Coordinates of C-alpha atoms in Angstrom, one line a residue:
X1 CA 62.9 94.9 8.6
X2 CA 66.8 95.1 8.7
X3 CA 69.3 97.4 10.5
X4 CA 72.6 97.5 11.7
X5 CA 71.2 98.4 15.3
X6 CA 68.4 97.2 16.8
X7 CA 67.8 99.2 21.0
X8 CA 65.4 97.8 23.0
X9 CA 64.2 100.7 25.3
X10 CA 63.3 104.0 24.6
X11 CA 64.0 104.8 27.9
X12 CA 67.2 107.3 28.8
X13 CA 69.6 105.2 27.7
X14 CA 67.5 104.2 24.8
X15 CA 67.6 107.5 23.8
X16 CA 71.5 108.8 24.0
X17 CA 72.1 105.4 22.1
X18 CA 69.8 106.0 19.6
X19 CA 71.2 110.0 19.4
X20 CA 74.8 108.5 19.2
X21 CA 74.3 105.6 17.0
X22 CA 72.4 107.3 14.1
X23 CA 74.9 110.0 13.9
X24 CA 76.7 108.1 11.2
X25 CA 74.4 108.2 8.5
X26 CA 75.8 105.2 7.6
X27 CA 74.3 103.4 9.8
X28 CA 70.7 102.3 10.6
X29 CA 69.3 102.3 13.8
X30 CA 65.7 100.4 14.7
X31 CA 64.6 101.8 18.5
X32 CA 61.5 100.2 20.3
X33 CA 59.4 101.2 22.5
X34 CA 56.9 99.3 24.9
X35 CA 55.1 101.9 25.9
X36 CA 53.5 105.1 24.0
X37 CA 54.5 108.2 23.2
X38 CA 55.6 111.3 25.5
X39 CA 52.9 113.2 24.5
X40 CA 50.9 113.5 27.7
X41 CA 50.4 116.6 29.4
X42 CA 51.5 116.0 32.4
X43 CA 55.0 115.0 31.4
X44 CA 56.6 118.9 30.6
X45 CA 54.7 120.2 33.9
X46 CA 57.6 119.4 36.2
X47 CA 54.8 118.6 39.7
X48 CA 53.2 116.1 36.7
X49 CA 54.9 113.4 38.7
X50 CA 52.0 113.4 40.8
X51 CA 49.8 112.1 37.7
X52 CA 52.3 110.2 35.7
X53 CA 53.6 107.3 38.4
X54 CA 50.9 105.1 38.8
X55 CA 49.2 105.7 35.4
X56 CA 48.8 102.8 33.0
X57 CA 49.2 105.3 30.7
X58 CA 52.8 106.3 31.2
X59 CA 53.8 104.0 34.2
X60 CA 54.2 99.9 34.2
X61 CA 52.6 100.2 38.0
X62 CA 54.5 97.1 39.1
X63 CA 54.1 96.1 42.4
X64 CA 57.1 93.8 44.2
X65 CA 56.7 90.7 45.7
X66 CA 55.8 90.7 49.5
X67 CA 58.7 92.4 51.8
X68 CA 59.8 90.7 54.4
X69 CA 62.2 92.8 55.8
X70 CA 59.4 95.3 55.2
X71 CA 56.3 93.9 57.3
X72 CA 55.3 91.8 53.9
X73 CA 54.3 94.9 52.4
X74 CA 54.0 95.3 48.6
X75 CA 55.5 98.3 47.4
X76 CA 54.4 100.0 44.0
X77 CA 57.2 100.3 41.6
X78 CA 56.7 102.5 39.1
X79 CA 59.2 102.4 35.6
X80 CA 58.6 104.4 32.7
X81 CA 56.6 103.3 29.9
X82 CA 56.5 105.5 27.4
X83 CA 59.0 107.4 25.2
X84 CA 61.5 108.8 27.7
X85 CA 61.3 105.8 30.0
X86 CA 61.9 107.2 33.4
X87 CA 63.4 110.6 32.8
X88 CA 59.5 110.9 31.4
X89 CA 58.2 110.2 35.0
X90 CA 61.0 110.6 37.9
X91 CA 62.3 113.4 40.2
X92 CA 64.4 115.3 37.5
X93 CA 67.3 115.1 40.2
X94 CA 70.8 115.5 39.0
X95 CA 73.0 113.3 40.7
X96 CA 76.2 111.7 39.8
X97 CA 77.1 110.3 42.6
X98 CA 80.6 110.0 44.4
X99 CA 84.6 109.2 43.5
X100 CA 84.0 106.4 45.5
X101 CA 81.1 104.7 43.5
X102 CA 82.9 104.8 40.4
X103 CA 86.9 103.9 41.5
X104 CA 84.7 101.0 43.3
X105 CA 83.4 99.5 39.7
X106 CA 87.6 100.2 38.5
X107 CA 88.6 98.1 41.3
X108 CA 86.7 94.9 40.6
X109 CA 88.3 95.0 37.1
X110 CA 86.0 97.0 35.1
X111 CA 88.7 98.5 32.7
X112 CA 87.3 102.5 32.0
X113 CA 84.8 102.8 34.8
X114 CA 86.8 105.2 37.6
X115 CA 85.8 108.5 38.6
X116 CA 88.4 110.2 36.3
X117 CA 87.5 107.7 33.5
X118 CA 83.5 108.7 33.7
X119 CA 83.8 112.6 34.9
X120 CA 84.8 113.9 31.1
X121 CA 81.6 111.9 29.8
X122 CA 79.3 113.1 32.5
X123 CA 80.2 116.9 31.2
X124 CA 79.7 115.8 27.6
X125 CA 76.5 115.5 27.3
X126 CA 75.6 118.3 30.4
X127 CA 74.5 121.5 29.2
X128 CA 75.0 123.4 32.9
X129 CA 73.3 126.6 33.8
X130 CA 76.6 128.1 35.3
X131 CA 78.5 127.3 32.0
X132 CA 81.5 125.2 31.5
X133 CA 84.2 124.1 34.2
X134 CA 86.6 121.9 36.0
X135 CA 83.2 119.7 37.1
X136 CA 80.8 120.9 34.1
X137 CA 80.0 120.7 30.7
X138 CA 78.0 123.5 28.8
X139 CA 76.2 123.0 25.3
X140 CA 75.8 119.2 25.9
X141 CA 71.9 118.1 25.2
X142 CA 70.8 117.4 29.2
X143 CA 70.0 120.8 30.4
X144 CA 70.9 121.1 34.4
X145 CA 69.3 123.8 36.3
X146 CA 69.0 125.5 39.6
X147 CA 65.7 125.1 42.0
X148 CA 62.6 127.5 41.0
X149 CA 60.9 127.9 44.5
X150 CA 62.5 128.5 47.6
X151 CA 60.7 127.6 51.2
X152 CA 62.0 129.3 54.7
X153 CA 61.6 125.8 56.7
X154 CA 64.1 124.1 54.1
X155 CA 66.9 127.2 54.5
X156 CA 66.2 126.3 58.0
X157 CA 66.8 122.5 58.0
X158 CA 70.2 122.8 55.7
X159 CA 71.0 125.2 59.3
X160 CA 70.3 123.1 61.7
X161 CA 72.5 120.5 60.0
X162 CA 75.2 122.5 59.8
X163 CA 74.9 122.8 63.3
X164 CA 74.7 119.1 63.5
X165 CA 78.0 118.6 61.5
X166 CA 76.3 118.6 58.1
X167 CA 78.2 122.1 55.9
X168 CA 76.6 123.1 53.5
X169 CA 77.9 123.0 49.8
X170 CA 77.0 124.4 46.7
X171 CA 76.2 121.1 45.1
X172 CA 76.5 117.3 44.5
X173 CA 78.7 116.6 41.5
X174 CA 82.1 117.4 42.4
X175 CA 83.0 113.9 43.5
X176 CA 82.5 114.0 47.1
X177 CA 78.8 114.8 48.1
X178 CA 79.5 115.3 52.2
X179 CA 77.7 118.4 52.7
X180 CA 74.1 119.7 52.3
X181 CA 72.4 121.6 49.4
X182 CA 69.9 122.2 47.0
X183 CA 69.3 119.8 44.2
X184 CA 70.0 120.2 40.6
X185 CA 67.4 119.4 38.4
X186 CA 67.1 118.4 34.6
X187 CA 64.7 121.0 33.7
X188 CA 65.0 123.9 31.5
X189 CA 63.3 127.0 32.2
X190 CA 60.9 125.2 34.5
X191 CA 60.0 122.7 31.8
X192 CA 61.0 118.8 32.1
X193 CA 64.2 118.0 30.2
X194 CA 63.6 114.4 29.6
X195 CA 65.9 112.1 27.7
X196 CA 63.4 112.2 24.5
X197 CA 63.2 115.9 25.0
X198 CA 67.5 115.7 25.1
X199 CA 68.7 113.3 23.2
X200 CA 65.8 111.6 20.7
X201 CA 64.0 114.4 19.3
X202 CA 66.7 116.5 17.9
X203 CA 68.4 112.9 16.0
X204 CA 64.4 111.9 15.0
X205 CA 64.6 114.0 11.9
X206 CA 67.3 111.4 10.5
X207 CA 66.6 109.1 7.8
X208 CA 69.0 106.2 9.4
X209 CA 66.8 106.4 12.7
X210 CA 63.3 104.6 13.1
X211 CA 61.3 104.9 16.4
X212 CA 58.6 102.0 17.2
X213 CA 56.2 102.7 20.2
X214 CA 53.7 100.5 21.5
X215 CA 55.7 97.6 20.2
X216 CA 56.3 94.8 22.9
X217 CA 59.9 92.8 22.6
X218 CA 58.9 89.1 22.9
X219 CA 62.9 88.3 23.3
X220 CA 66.1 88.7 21.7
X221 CA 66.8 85.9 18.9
X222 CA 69.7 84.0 18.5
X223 CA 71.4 81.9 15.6
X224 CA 73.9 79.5 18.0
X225 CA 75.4 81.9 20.0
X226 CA 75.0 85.0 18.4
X227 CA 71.8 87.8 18.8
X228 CA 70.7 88.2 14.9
X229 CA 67.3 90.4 16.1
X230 CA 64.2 90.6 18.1
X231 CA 60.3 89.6 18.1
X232 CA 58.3 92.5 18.3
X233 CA 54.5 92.5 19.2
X234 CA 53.1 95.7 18.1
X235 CA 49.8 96.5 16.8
X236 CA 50.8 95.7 13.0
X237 CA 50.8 92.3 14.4
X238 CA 53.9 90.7 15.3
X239 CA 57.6 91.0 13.5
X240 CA 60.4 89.7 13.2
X241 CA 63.6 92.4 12.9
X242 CA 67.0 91.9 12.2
X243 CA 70.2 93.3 13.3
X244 CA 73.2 93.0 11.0
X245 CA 75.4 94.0 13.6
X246 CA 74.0 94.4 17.8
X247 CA 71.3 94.1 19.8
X248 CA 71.3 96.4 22.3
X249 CA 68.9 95.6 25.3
X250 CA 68.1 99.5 27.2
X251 CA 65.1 98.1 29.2
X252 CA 66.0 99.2 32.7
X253 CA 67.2 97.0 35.3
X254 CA 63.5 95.6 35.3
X255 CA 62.8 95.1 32.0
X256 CA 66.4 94.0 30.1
X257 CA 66.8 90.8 33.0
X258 CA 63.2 90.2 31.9
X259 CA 63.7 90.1 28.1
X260 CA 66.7 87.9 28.7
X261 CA 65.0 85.8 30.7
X262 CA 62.7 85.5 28.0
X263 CA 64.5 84.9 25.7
X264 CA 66.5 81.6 26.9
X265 CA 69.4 83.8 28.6
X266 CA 69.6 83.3 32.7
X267 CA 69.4 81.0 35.6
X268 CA 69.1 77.6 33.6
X269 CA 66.8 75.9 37.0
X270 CA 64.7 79.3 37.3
X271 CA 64.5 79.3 33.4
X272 CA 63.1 75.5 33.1
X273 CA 60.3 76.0 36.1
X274 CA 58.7 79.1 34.4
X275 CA 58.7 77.0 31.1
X276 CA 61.3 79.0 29.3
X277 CA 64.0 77.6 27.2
X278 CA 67.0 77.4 28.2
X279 CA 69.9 79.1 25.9
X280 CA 72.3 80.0 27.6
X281 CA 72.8 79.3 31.5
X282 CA 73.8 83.0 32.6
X283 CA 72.9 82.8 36.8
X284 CA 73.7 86.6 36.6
X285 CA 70.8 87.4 35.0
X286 CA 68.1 88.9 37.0
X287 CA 70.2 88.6 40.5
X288 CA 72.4 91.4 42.2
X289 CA 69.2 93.7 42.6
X290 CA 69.5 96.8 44.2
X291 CA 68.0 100.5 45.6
X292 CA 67.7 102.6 47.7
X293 CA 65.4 102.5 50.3
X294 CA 63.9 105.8 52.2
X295 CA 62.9 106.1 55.8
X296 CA 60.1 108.9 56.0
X297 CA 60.0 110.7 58.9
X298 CA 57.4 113.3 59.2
X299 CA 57.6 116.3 61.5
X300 CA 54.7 118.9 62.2
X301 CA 56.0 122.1 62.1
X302 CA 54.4 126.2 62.5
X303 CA 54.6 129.5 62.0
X304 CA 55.8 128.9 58.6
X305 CA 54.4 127.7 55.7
X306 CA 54.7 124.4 53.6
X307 CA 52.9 123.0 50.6
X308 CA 50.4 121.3 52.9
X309 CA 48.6 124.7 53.6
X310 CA 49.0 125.9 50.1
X311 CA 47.8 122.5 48.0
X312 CA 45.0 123.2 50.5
X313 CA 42.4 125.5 49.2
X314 CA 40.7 126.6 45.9
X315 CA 42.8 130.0 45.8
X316 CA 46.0 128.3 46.7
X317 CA 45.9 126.2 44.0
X318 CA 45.2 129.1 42.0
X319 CA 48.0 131.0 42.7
X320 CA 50.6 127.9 42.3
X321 CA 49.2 128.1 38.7
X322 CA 49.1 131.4 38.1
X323 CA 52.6 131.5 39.3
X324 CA 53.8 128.9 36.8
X325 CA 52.0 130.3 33.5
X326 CA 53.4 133.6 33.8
X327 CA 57.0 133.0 35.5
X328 CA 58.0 129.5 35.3
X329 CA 58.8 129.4 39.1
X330 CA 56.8 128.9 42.4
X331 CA 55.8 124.8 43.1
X332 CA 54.7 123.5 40.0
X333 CA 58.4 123.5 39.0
X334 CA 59.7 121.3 42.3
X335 CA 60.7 117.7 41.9
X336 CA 59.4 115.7 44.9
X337 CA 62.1 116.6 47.3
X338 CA 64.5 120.3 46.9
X339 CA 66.9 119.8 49.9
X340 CA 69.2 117.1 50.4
X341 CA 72.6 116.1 52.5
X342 CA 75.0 113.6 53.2
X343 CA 76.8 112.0 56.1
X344 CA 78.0 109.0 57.3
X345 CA 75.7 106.9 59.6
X346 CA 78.7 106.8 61.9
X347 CA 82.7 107.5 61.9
X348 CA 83.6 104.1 60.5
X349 CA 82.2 104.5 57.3
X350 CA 85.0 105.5 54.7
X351 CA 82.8 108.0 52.8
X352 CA 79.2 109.4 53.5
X353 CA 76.8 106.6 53.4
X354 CA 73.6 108.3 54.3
X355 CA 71.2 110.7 52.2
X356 CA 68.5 113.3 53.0
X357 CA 65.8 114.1 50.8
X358 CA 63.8 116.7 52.4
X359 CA 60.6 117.7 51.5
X360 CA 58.2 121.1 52.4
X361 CA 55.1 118.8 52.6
X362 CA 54.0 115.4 54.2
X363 CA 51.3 112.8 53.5
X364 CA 51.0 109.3 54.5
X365 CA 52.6 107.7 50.9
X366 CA 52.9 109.1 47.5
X367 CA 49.8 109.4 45.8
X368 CA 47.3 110.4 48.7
X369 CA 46.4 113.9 49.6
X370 CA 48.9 116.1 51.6
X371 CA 47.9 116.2 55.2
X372 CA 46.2 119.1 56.8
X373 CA 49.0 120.4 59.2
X374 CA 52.5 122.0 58.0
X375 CA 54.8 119.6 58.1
X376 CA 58.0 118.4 56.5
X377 CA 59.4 115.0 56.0
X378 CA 63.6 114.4 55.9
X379 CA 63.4 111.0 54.4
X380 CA 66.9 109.1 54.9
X381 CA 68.5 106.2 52.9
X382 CA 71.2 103.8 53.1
X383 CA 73.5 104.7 50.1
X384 CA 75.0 101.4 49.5
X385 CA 72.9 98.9 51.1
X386 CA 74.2 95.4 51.7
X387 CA 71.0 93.3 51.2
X388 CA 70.6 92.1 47.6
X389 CA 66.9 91.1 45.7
X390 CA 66.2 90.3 42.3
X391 CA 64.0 89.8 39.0
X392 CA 62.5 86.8 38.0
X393 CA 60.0 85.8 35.2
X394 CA 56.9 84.2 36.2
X395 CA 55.8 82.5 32.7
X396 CA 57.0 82.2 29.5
X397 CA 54.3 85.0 28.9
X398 CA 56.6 88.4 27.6
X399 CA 53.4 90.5 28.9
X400 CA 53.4 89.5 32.5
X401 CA 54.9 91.3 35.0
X402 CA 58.1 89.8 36.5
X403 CA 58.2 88.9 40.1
X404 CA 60.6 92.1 41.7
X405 CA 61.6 91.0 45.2
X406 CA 64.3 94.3 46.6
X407 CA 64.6 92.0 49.9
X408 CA 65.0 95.4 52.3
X409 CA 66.7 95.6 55.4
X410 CA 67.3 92.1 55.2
X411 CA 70.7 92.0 56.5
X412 CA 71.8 93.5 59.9
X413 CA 74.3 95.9 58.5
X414 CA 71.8 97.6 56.7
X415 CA 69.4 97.6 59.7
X416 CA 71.8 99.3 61.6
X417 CA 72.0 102.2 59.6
X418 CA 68.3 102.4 58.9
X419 CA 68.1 102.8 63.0
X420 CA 71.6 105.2 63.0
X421 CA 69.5 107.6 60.1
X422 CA 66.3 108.0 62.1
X423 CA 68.4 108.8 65.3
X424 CA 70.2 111.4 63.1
X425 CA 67.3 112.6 61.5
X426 CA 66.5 113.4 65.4
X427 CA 69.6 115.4 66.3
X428 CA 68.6 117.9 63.2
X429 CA 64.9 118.7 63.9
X430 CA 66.2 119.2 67.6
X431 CA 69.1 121.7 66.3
X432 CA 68.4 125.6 67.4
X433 CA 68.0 126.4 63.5
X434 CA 64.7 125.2 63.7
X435 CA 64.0 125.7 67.1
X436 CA 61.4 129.3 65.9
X437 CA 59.7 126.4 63.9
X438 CA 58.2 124.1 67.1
X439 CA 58.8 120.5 65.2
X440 CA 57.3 118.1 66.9
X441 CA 58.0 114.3 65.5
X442 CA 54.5 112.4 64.7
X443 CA 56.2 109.7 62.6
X444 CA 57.7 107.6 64.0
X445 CA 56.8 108.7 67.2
X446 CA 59.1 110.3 69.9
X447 CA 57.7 106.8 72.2
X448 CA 60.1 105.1 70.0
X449 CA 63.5 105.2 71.9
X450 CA 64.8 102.0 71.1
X451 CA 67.1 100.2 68.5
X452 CA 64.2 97.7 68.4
X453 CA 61.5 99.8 67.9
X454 CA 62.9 102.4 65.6
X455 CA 64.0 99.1 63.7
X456 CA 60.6 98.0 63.5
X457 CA 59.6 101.7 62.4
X458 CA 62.0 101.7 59.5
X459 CA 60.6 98.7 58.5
X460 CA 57.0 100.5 58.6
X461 CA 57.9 103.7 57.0
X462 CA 60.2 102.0 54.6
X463 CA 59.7 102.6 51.0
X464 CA 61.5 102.4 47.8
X465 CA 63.0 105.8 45.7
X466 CA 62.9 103.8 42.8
X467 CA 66.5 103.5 42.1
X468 CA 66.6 100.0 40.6
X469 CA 70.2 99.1 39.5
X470 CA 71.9 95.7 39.2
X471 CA 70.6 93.0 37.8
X472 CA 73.1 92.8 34.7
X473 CA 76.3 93.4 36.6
X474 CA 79.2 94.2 34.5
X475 CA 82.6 92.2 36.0
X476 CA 84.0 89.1 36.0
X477 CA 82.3 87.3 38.7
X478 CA 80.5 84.1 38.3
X479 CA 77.1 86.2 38.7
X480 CA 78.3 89.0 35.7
X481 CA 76.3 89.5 33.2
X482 CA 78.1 91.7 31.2
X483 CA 82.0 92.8 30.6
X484 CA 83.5 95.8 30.6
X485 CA 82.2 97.1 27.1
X486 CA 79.0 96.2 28.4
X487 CA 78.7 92.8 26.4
X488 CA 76.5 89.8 27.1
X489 CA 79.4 86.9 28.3
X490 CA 78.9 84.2 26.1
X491 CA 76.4 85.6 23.5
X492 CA 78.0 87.6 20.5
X493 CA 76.1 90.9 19.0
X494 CA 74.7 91.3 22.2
X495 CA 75.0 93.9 24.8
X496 CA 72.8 95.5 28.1
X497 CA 73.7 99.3 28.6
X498 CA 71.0 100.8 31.0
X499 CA 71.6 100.9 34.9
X500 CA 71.2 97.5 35.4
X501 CA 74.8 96.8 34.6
X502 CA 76.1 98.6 37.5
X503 CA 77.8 96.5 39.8
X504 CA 77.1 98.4 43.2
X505 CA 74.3 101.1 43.2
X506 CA 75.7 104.9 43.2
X507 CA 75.4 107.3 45.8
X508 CA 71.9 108.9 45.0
X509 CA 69.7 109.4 42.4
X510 CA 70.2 106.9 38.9
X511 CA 69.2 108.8 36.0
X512 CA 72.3 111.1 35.3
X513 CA 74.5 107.5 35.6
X514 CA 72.6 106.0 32.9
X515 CA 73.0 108.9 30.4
X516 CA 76.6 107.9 31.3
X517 CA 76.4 104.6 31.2
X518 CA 75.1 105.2 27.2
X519 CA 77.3 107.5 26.2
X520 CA 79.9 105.2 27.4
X521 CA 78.1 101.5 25.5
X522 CA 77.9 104.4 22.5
X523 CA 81.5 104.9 22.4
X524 CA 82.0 101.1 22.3
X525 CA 79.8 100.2 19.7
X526 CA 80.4 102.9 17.3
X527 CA 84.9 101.9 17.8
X528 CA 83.9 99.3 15.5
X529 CA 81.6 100.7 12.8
X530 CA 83.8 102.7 9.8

């Protein structure tokens, strides 16, 4: 039980480094997987969201730590567990992000990281519907398609924020995402594209690559100061592998600050209360925790129609399907929201700091029935919020949960804008586009006039997208984790490349940034193999 690379994750990033890394035959390459396979058949069917988050089967179902800045609710937190990690489970949304984002990361020192450093490997491994060009890549392995269904109150909300200052664009992943438009979705021909679909089945084949599943890492282990492999608990019982050259932790900005943790690498006081040896004193590790949190606002709506009234009877249902075996279109293709736009929350802000996801459909939170009234919700979120959380270890125990704590809206900057996207949010159901529509607000409530009270509406209706980034930080700091080739500081043969190395979260939705972030921690590893 030897190899040269040992990736812990099978989760997007585990997967592009495990397609990268066994490309030289030379090599072997040992990837491990928590969870199960990605054989379950709600994973393909694009609407299988709706069945996958918040099943054991293919979903952790974590739950963070009471929010203050939330009421002290508990929010589920669902991260993928099973081949595919989140890509297996999440909204399919292709997002880069913005210039910004990325010259940020090159301006605290993080050699490689600007926007014209990352943009040539973002089209590498994109495979885009429109073919190749100045923004795109074609015949990469992450398909990126257009939308499959089209809804009249949606073309109608994209005009009434036009009207409200909003243009709309043809898409997000140009650089500068002020504008509204229709997501682009990793789906091909109205099938899930998932990072094992992408990247880890077509590189399976090879005789350098082996895949474990339902194999728990117990923690990373070191000789001195340098990783030499990992314990594994699998169902063989439990193993010791060696890596003759890197360990490679691709757990996810929950689960690599966890296995560290674990294994002796972190906050040395936080390490010695939940009984874990102590290492390496890293404070990093675990801190820095980011996401973006969404502000659902729900608006009844008529004469048109919306996937309440469809999702509402026997023959509906029927048709949705029927629609989806023979065409690959119609709502079984959607991710959870279509339409989105960006703004800023007011003039000050350098760059749009606000985004819309807006969905043909409402229900009270995600996993309860749809209501029964047409209704749409324009959920808003702070792009680059200021309040900071983290992940902790509870035990020594590598199979309990970690305590997550996102600490939301806990400063007063980002309470401000949660306040400034809910009156905005207000200035484009009133616009004329919608006007033939009749929306009339029932969350929060039109009552709600105040900075006070929509404050304390935010905090009601608050809830995560489940954009975890973070908690390794690549920099130079005293609270970085890793350096700029994505290396543990002070442990050698160790590196994190998954999103929790981001320093500040990016504008939107994660997944494409991670499939980045690999190919990037790829291209460093393999400088050094012949």
């Amino acid at each position: 039980m030897e190899y040269d690379y040992i990736i812990v994750g099978a989760g997007t990033a585990g997967c592009v480094l495990a397609n990268r890394l066994s490309a030289n035959k030379d090599t072997s390459v040992m990837l491990i997987e928590a969870g199960g396979k990605d054989d379950y058949f709600w994973i393909d069917i694009p609407i299988g969201y709706l069945y996958t988050i918040g099943n054991p089967r293919t979903d952790w179902c974590y739950e963070t730590e009471p929010e203050p800045g939330l009421a002290g609710q508990r929010i589920g937190y669902a991260r993928g567990k099973v081949l595919g990690g989140c890509s297996s489970i999440n909204a399919m949304i292709y997002m880069r992000g913005q210039r910004s984002d990325y010259d940020h990361w090159a301006q605290l020192g993080n050699r490689g990281w600007s926007w014209d450093d990352v943009l040539p490997v973002f089209k590498r491994s994109e495979d885009y519907q429109h073919g190749a060009d100045e923004y795109h890549g074609a015949g990469g392995e992450l398909r990126v398609e257009e939308r499959r269904v089209s809804w009249e109150i949606l073309d109608a909300w994209r005009a009434a924020a036009a009207e409200c200052g909003i243009p709309p664009i043809d898409e997000f992943n140009r650089g500068d995402n002020f504008g509204a438009a229709y997501f682009q979705v990793n789906q091909r021909r109205g099938r899930r594209c998932s990072a094992t679909k992408a990247f880890l089945r077509p590189a399976q084949h090879r005789a350098n690559l082996k895949v474990m599943t339902d194999a728990l890492v117990e923690g990373v282990r070191l000789d001195g100061r340098r990783a030499c492999g990992v314990a594994v608990r699998s169902k063989a019982g439990r193993l010791e592998i060696k890596a003759r050259q890197e360990v490679v932790l691709a757990a996810g900005a929950i689960g690599s600050p966890q296995i560290l943790q674990l294994s002796g690498i972190g906050p040395g006081e936080m390490l010695r209360k939940r009984g874990a040896p102590i290492i390496h004193d890293l404070p990093g590790v675990g801190e820095n925790l980011q996401d973006h949190l969404q502000v659902r606002s729900i608006y009844k709506v008529s004469h048109t129609r919306t996937l309440n009234r469809q999702a509402r009877t026997l023959a509906g249902k029927a048709a949705m399907a029927l629609e989806y075996i023979l065409h690959r279109t119609g709502p079984l293709t959607m991710p959870p929201s279509q339409l989105g736009a960006f703004a800023k929350s007011d003039p000050e802000q350098p760059f749009a700091n606000i985004e819309w996801h807006v969905q043909p459909l409402s229900l009270d939170k995600f996993g309860e029935p749809l209501h029964r009234f047409d209704a749409i919700t324009p959920t808003v979120c702070n792009l680059r919020p200021s309040s900071r959380g983290h992940v902790r270890i509870k035990s020594a125990d590598p199979a309990a949960a970690p305590a997550i704590t996102l600490n939301y809206l806990a400063t007063e900057a980002d309470r401000q804008v949660a306040v400034a996207g809910l009156r905005f949010t207000r200035r484009i159901m009133a616009a004329p586009a919608l006007k033939p529509f009749e929306p009339r607000e029932w969350k929060p409530g039109p009552e709600l006039t105040t900075d006070e009270a929509l404050g304390q509406a935010a905090a009601a209706l608050g809830t995560t997208i489940f954009h975890p980034v973070g908690t390794c930080k690549m920099g130079r700091d005293a609270l970085a984790v890793v350096d700029d080739r994505l290396r543990v500081h002070g442990v050698e043969g160790l590196r994190v490349i998954d999103a929790s190395i981001m320093p500040r979260i990016t504008s939107g939705n994660t997944n494409a940034p991670t499939v980045m972030i690999a190919e990037k921690g790829a291209e460093f590893m393999l400088e050094r193999t012949p």
